[in-house]
PDB file of C-alpha atoms and ligand atoms in Angstrom:
ATOM      1  CA  MET A   1       7.627  15.377  34.873  1.00 81.00           C
ATOM      2  CA  LYS A   2      11.069  16.891  35.280  1.00 85.00           C
ATOM      3  CA  CYS A   3      11.098  20.652  34.807  1.00 88.00           C
ATOM      4  CA  PRO A   4      13.417  21.548  31.896  1.00 87.00           C
ATOM      5  CA  PHE A   5      14.424  24.766  33.652  1.00 91.00           C
ATOM      6  CA  CYS A   6      15.191  23.786  37.224  1.00 95.00           C
ATOM      7  CA  GLY A   7      14.893  19.985  37.250  1.00 91.00           C
ATOM      8  CA  SER A   8      12.173  19.922  39.896  1.00 92.00           C
ATOM      9  CA  LEU A   9       9.769  16.978  39.750  1.00 91.00           C
ATOM     10  CA  GLU A  10       6.874  18.927  41.246  1.00 93.00           C
ATOM     11  CA  ASP A  11       4.558  20.328  38.650  1.00 93.00           C
ATOM     12  CA  GLN A  12       0.963  21.114  37.955  1.00 93.00           C
ATOM     13  CA  VAL A  13      -0.868  20.190  34.751  1.00 92.00           C
ATOM     14  CA  LEU A  14      -2.699  23.225  33.398  1.00 92.00           C
ATOM     15  CA  ASP A  15      -4.154  21.673  30.290  1.00 89.00           C
ATOM     16  CA  SER A  16      -4.251  18.254  28.558  1.00 88.00           C
ATOM     17  CA  ARG A  17      -5.387  17.550  25.052  1.00 84.00           C
ATOM     18  CA  PRO A  18      -4.947  14.665  22.622  1.00 80.00           C
ATOM     19  CA  VAL A  19      -2.778  15.292  19.561  1.00 73.00           C
ATOM     20  CA  GLU A  20      -4.773  14.675  16.419  1.00 69.00           C
ATOM     21  CA  ASP A  21      -4.395  11.261  14.714  1.00 67.00           C
ATOM     22  CA  THR A  22      -1.984   9.907  17.321  1.00 66.00           C
ATOM     23  CA  SER A  23      -2.191   8.412  20.754  1.00 69.00           C
ATOM     24  CA  ALA A  24      -0.038  11.247  22.074  1.00 72.00           C
ATOM     25  CA  ILE A  25      -1.209  13.746  24.651  1.00 79.00           C
ATOM     26  CA  ARG A  26      -0.001  17.310  24.830  1.00 82.00           C
ATOM     27  CA  ARG A  27       0.190  18.723  28.337  1.00 87.00           C
ATOM     28  CA  ARG A  28       0.794  22.266  29.401  1.00 90.00           C
ATOM     29  CA  ARG A  29       2.574  22.199  32.758  1.00 92.00           C
ATOM     30  CA  GLU A  30       3.726  24.675  35.343  1.00 95.00           C
ATOM     31  CA  CYS A  31       6.684  23.960  37.585  1.00 95.00           C
ATOM     32  CA  LEU A  32       5.725  24.411  41.236  1.00 95.00           C
ATOM     33  CA  GLU A  33       9.340  25.286  42.062  1.00 95.00           C
ATOM     34  CA  CYS A  34      10.328  27.960  39.534  1.00 96.00           C
ATOM     35  CA  LYS A  35       6.814  28.697  38.195  1.00 95.00           C
ATOM     36  CA  LYS A  36       7.979  28.423  34.588  1.00 94.00           C
ATOM     37  CA  ARG A  37       5.635  26.820  32.062  1.00 93.00           C
ATOM     38  CA  TYR A  38       6.458  24.115  29.536  1.00 89.00           C
ATOM     39  CA  THR A  39       4.728  21.650  27.225  1.00 85.00           C
ATOM     40  CA  THR A  40       5.201  17.892  27.121  1.00 82.00           C
ATOM     41  CA  PHE A  41       4.144  15.364  24.491  1.00 75.00           C
ATOM     42  CA  GLU A  42       3.452  11.991  25.995  1.00 75.00           C
ATOM     43  CA  ARG A  43       3.118   8.882  23.929  1.00 68.00           C
ATOM     44  CA  PRO A  44       2.151   5.855  26.025  1.00 64.00           C
ATOM     45  CA  GLU A  45       3.929   3.386  23.707  1.00 51.00           C
ATOM     46  CA  ASP A  46       7.245   5.216  23.968  1.00 51.00           C
ATOM     47  CA  VAL A  47       7.520   4.499  27.650  1.00 53.00           C
ATOM     48  CA  ALA A  48       5.693   1.200  27.679  1.00 64.00           C
ATOM     49  CA  LEU A  49       7.299  -0.843  24.912  1.00 78.00           C
ATOM     50  CA  THR A  50      10.723  -2.403  24.732  1.00 86.00           C
ATOM     51  CA  VAL A  51      12.079  -4.388  21.819  1.00 90.00           C
ATOM     52  CA  VAL A  52      13.974  -7.546  22.769  1.00 90.00           C
ATOM     53  CA  LYS A  53      16.541  -8.544  20.181  1.00 87.00           C
ATOM     54  CA  SER A  54      17.620 -12.090  19.377  1.00 83.00           C
ATOM     55  CA  ASP A  55      20.781 -11.661  21.488  1.00 89.00           C
ATOM     56  CA  ASN A  56      18.570 -10.397  24.373  1.00 89.00           C
ATOM     57  CA  ARG A  57      19.684  -6.817  24.069  1.00 90.00           C
ATOM     58  CA  ARG A  58      16.839  -4.384  24.716  1.00 89.00           C
ATOM     59  CA  GLU A  59      16.006  -1.074  23.139  1.00 89.00           C
ATOM     60  CA  PRO A  60      13.049   1.282  23.319  1.00 85.00           C
ATOM     61  CA  PHE A  61      10.400   0.703  20.676  1.00 86.00           C
ATOM     62  CA  ASP A  62      10.846   3.146  17.810  1.00 85.00           C
ATOM     63  CA  ARG A  63       8.116   3.389  15.181  1.00 83.00           C
ATOM     64  CA  GLN A  64      10.542   5.261  12.937  1.00 85.00           C
ATOM     65  CA  LYS A  65      12.549   2.052  12.542  1.00 88.00           C
ATOM     66  CA  ILE A  66       9.544   0.155  11.234  1.00 90.00           C
ATOM     67  CA  TRP A  67       8.831   2.904   8.775  1.00 89.00           C
ATOM     68  CA  ALA A  68      12.493   3.006   7.679  1.00 90.00           C
ATOM     69  CA  GLY A  69      12.567  -0.774   7.173  1.00 91.00           C
ATOM     70  CA  VAL A  70       9.431  -0.743   5.038  1.00 93.00           C
ATOM     71  CA  ASP A  71      10.584   2.337   3.137  1.00 92.00           C
ATOM     72  CA  ARG A  72      13.988   0.836   2.365  1.00 91.00           C
ATOM     73  CA  ALA A  73      12.417  -2.354   1.018  1.00 93.00           C
ATOM     74  CA  CYS A  74      10.036  -0.355  -1.194  1.00 94.00           C
ATOM     75  CA  ARG A  75      12.672   1.965  -2.648  1.00 92.00           C
ATOM     76  CA  LYS A  76      12.169   2.559  -6.381  1.00 92.00           C
ATOM     77  CA  ARG A  77       9.146   0.299  -6.428  1.00 94.00           C
ATOM     78  CA  PRO A  78       5.836   1.675  -7.705  1.00 94.00           C
ATOM     79  CA  ILE A  79       4.464   2.054  -4.178  1.00 93.00           C
ATOM     80  CA  ALA A  80       2.883   5.282  -2.962  1.00 91.00           C
ATOM     81  CA  ALA A  81       4.358   6.982   0.092  1.00 88.00           C
ATOM     82  CA  GLU A  82       0.861   6.783   1.540  1.00 88.00           C
ATOM     83  CA  THR A  83       0.883   2.982   1.229  1.00 92.00           C
ATOM     84  CA  ILE A  84       4.231   2.825   3.034  1.00 91.00           C
ATOM     85  CA  ASP A  85       2.858   5.008   5.842  1.00 88.00           C
ATOM     86  CA  LYS A  86      -0.235   2.828   6.076  1.00 88.00           C
ATOM     87  CA  MET A  87       1.808  -0.371   6.274  1.00 92.00           C
ATOM     88  CA  ALA A  88       4.009   1.094   9.022  1.00 90.00           C
ATOM     89  CA  SER A  89       1.026   2.361  11.038  1.00 87.00           C
ATOM     90  CA  SER A  90      -0.903  -0.869  10.794  1.00 88.00           C
ATOM     91  CA  ILE A  91       2.172  -2.836  11.928  1.00 91.00           C
ATOM     92  CA  GLU A  92       2.546  -0.460  14.853  1.00 87.00           C
ATOM     93  CA  ASN A  93      -1.144  -0.773  15.747  1.00 83.00           C
ATOM     94  CA  GLU A  94      -1.009  -4.560  15.651  1.00 86.00           C
ATOM     95  CA  LEU A  95       2.021  -4.537  17.957  1.00 86.00           C
ATOM     96  CA  MET A  96       0.291  -2.161  20.384  1.00 79.00           C
ATOM     97  CA  ASP A  97      -2.738  -4.437  20.457  1.00 77.00           C
ATOM     98  CA  GLU A  98      -0.810  -7.654  20.939  1.00 82.00           C
ATOM     99  CA  TYR A  99       2.036  -6.637  23.260  1.00 80.00           C
ATOM    100  CA  VAL A 100       2.135  -4.765  26.522  1.00 72.00           C
ATOM    101  CA  MET A 101       5.734  -4.464  27.712  1.00 78.00           C
ATOM    102  CA  GLU A 102       8.124  -6.288  25.433  1.00 86.00           C
ATOM    103  CA  ILE A 103       8.116  -7.191  21.760  1.00 89.00           C
ATOM    104  CA  PRO A 104      10.525  -9.778  20.372  1.00 90.00           C
ATOM    105  CA  SER A 105      12.292  -8.141  17.408  1.00 89.00           C
ATOM    106  CA  ASN A 106      11.636 -11.151  15.165  1.00 86.00           C
ATOM    107  CA  ILE A 107       7.880 -10.530  15.501  1.00 89.00           C
ATOM    108  CA  ILE A 108       8.371  -7.045  14.090  1.00 91.00           C
ATOM    109  CA  GLY A 109      10.358  -8.456  11.170  1.00 89.00           C
ATOM    110  CA  GLN A 110       7.708 -11.066  10.536  1.00 89.00           C
ATOM    111  CA  LYS A 111       4.947  -8.464  10.514  1.00 92.00           C
ATOM    112  CA  ILE A 112       6.862  -6.310   8.058  1.00 93.00           C
ATOM    113  CA  LEU A 113       7.300  -9.371   5.823  1.00 91.00           C
ATOM    114  CA  ASN A 114       3.574 -10.145   5.938  1.00 91.00           C
ATOM    115  CA  LYS A 115       2.624  -6.622   4.899  1.00 94.00           C
ATOM    116  CA  LEU A 116       5.193  -6.443   2.112  1.00 94.00           C
ATOM    117  CA  TYR A 117       4.089  -9.826   0.814  1.00 91.00           C
ATOM    118  CA  ASP A 118       0.599  -8.467   0.194  1.00 91.00           C
ATOM    119  CA  VAL A 119       1.814  -5.272  -1.429  1.00 94.00           C
ATOM    120  CA  ASP A 120       4.904  -5.988  -3.512  1.00 93.00           C
ATOM    121  CA  LEU A 121       6.869  -9.217  -3.940  1.00 90.00           C
ATOM    122  CA  VAL A 122      10.098  -7.495  -4.942  1.00 91.00           C
ATOM    123  CA  ALA A 123       9.994  -5.400  -1.771  1.00 93.00           C
ATOM    124  CA  TYR A 124       9.208  -8.563   0.170  1.00 91.00           C
ATOM    125  CA  ILE A 125      12.230 -10.425  -1.238  1.00 88.00           C
ATOM    126  CA  ARG A 126      14.430  -7.426  -0.578  1.00 88.00           C
ATOM    127  CA  PHE A 127      13.407  -7.213   3.057  1.00 90.00           C
ATOM    128  CA  ALA A 128      13.541 -10.985   3.505  1.00 87.00           C
ATOM    129  CA  SER A 129      17.078 -11.182   2.140  1.00 83.00           C
ATOM    130  CA  VAL A 130      18.282  -8.696   4.741  1.00 80.00           C
ATOM    131  CA  TYR A 131      16.066  -9.846   7.584  1.00 77.00           C
ATOM    132  CA  ARG A 132      16.494 -13.575   7.206  1.00 71.00           C
ATOM    133  CA  LYS A 133      20.131 -13.134   6.198  1.00 68.00           C
ATOM    134  CA  PHE A 134      19.924 -15.789   3.502  1.00 60.00           C
ATOM    135  CA  SER A 135      23.144 -17.621   4.109  1.00 61.00           C
ATOM    136  CA  ASP A 136      23.645 -18.606   0.496  1.00 65.00           C
ATOM    137  CA  ILE A 137      22.097 -18.404  -2.921  1.00 65.00           C
ATOM    138  CA  ASP A 138      20.236 -21.699  -2.340  1.00 69.00           C
ATOM    139  CA  ASP A 139      18.232 -20.223   0.541  1.00 70.00           C
ATOM    140  CA  PHE A 140      17.341 -17.355  -1.704  1.00 68.00           C
ATOM    141  CA  THR A 141      16.225 -19.533  -4.630  1.00 73.00           C
ATOM    142  CA  ASP A 142      14.197 -21.687  -2.243  1.00 76.00           C
ATOM    143  CA  GLU A 143      12.327 -18.601  -1.086  1.00 74.00           C
ATOM    144  CA  LEU A 144      11.745 -17.521  -4.682  1.00 75.00           C
ATOM    145  CA  LYS A 145      10.461 -20.971  -5.654  1.00 79.00           C
ATOM    146  CA  LYS A 146       8.105 -20.967  -2.705  1.00 79.00           C
ATOM    147  CA  LEU A 147       6.783 -17.554  -3.711  1.00 75.00           C
ATOM    148  CA  LYS A 148       6.333 -18.629  -7.317  1.00 75.00           C
ATOM    149  CA  LYS A 149       4.380 -21.681  -6.238  1.00 80.00           C
ATOM    150  CA  GLU A 150       2.121 -19.624  -3.944  1.00 76.00           C
ATOM    151  CA  HIS A 151       1.665 -17.076  -6.682  1.00 70.00           C
ATOM    152  CA  LEU A 152       0.571 -19.750  -9.180  1.00 76.00           C
ATOM    153  CA  LYS A 153      -1.762 -21.211  -6.598  1.00 76.00           C
ATOM    154  CA  SER A 154      -3.461 -17.857  -6.035  1.00 71.00           C
ATOM    155  CA  GLN A 155      -3.685 -17.307  -9.796  1.00 69.00           C
ATOM    156  CA  LYS A 156      -5.395 -20.658 -10.234  1.00 69.00           C
ATOM    157  CA  LYS A 157      -7.785 -19.742  -7.443  1.00 64.00           C
ATOM    158  CA  THR A 158      -8.742 -16.494  -9.154  1.00 60.00           C
ATOM    159  CA  ALA A 159      -9.097 -18.287 -12.494  1.00 62.00           C
ATOM    160  CA  LYS A 160     -11.464 -20.759 -10.885  1.00 58.00           C
ATOM    161  CA  THR A 161     -13.644 -18.095  -9.299  1.00 57.00           C
ATOM    162  CA  LYS A 162     -13.843 -16.340 -12.647  1.00 54.00           C
ATOM    163  CA  THR A 163     -15.246 -19.405 -14.404  1.00 53.00           C
ATOM    164  CA  LEU A 164     -17.844 -19.945 -11.702  1.00 52.00           C
TER     165      LEU A 164
HETATM  166 ZN1   ZN B 201      11.157  24.522  37.454  1.00 86.39          ZN
END
């Protein structure tokens, strides 16, 4: 770790403890050069994961962006802030489980779509229209038709189970 006071890379860890409810670790360190003490928060995913965009540009993984995407799609919908947090965390956890170094950005978009689909169709359509960049109104109506069909199918399924 680079000392924030003198820039030395030589330090000693005095204490390490996990930060509650996250994968982060808080470390108390002492610089061996200037003897000053400082604290670091280390999150393994921050250093490990890179997002690869469709044009091959790379950027560090940022969980805040997932949260912001979900939150934007759910704006003014009857969805609890807690539900939005849960969706964002479970997307992040899935990504951490499935990817080690690089995540294609379209996978993140797809995961957000899947979660929104289960929670709120309006939010889903909103996110899809931005994410998939529906090129014209026909694309959009196609998506709506598809949703309607799937919705009817699931309604029929529930109706059937009820009569059984
Ligand atoms: Zn120092």
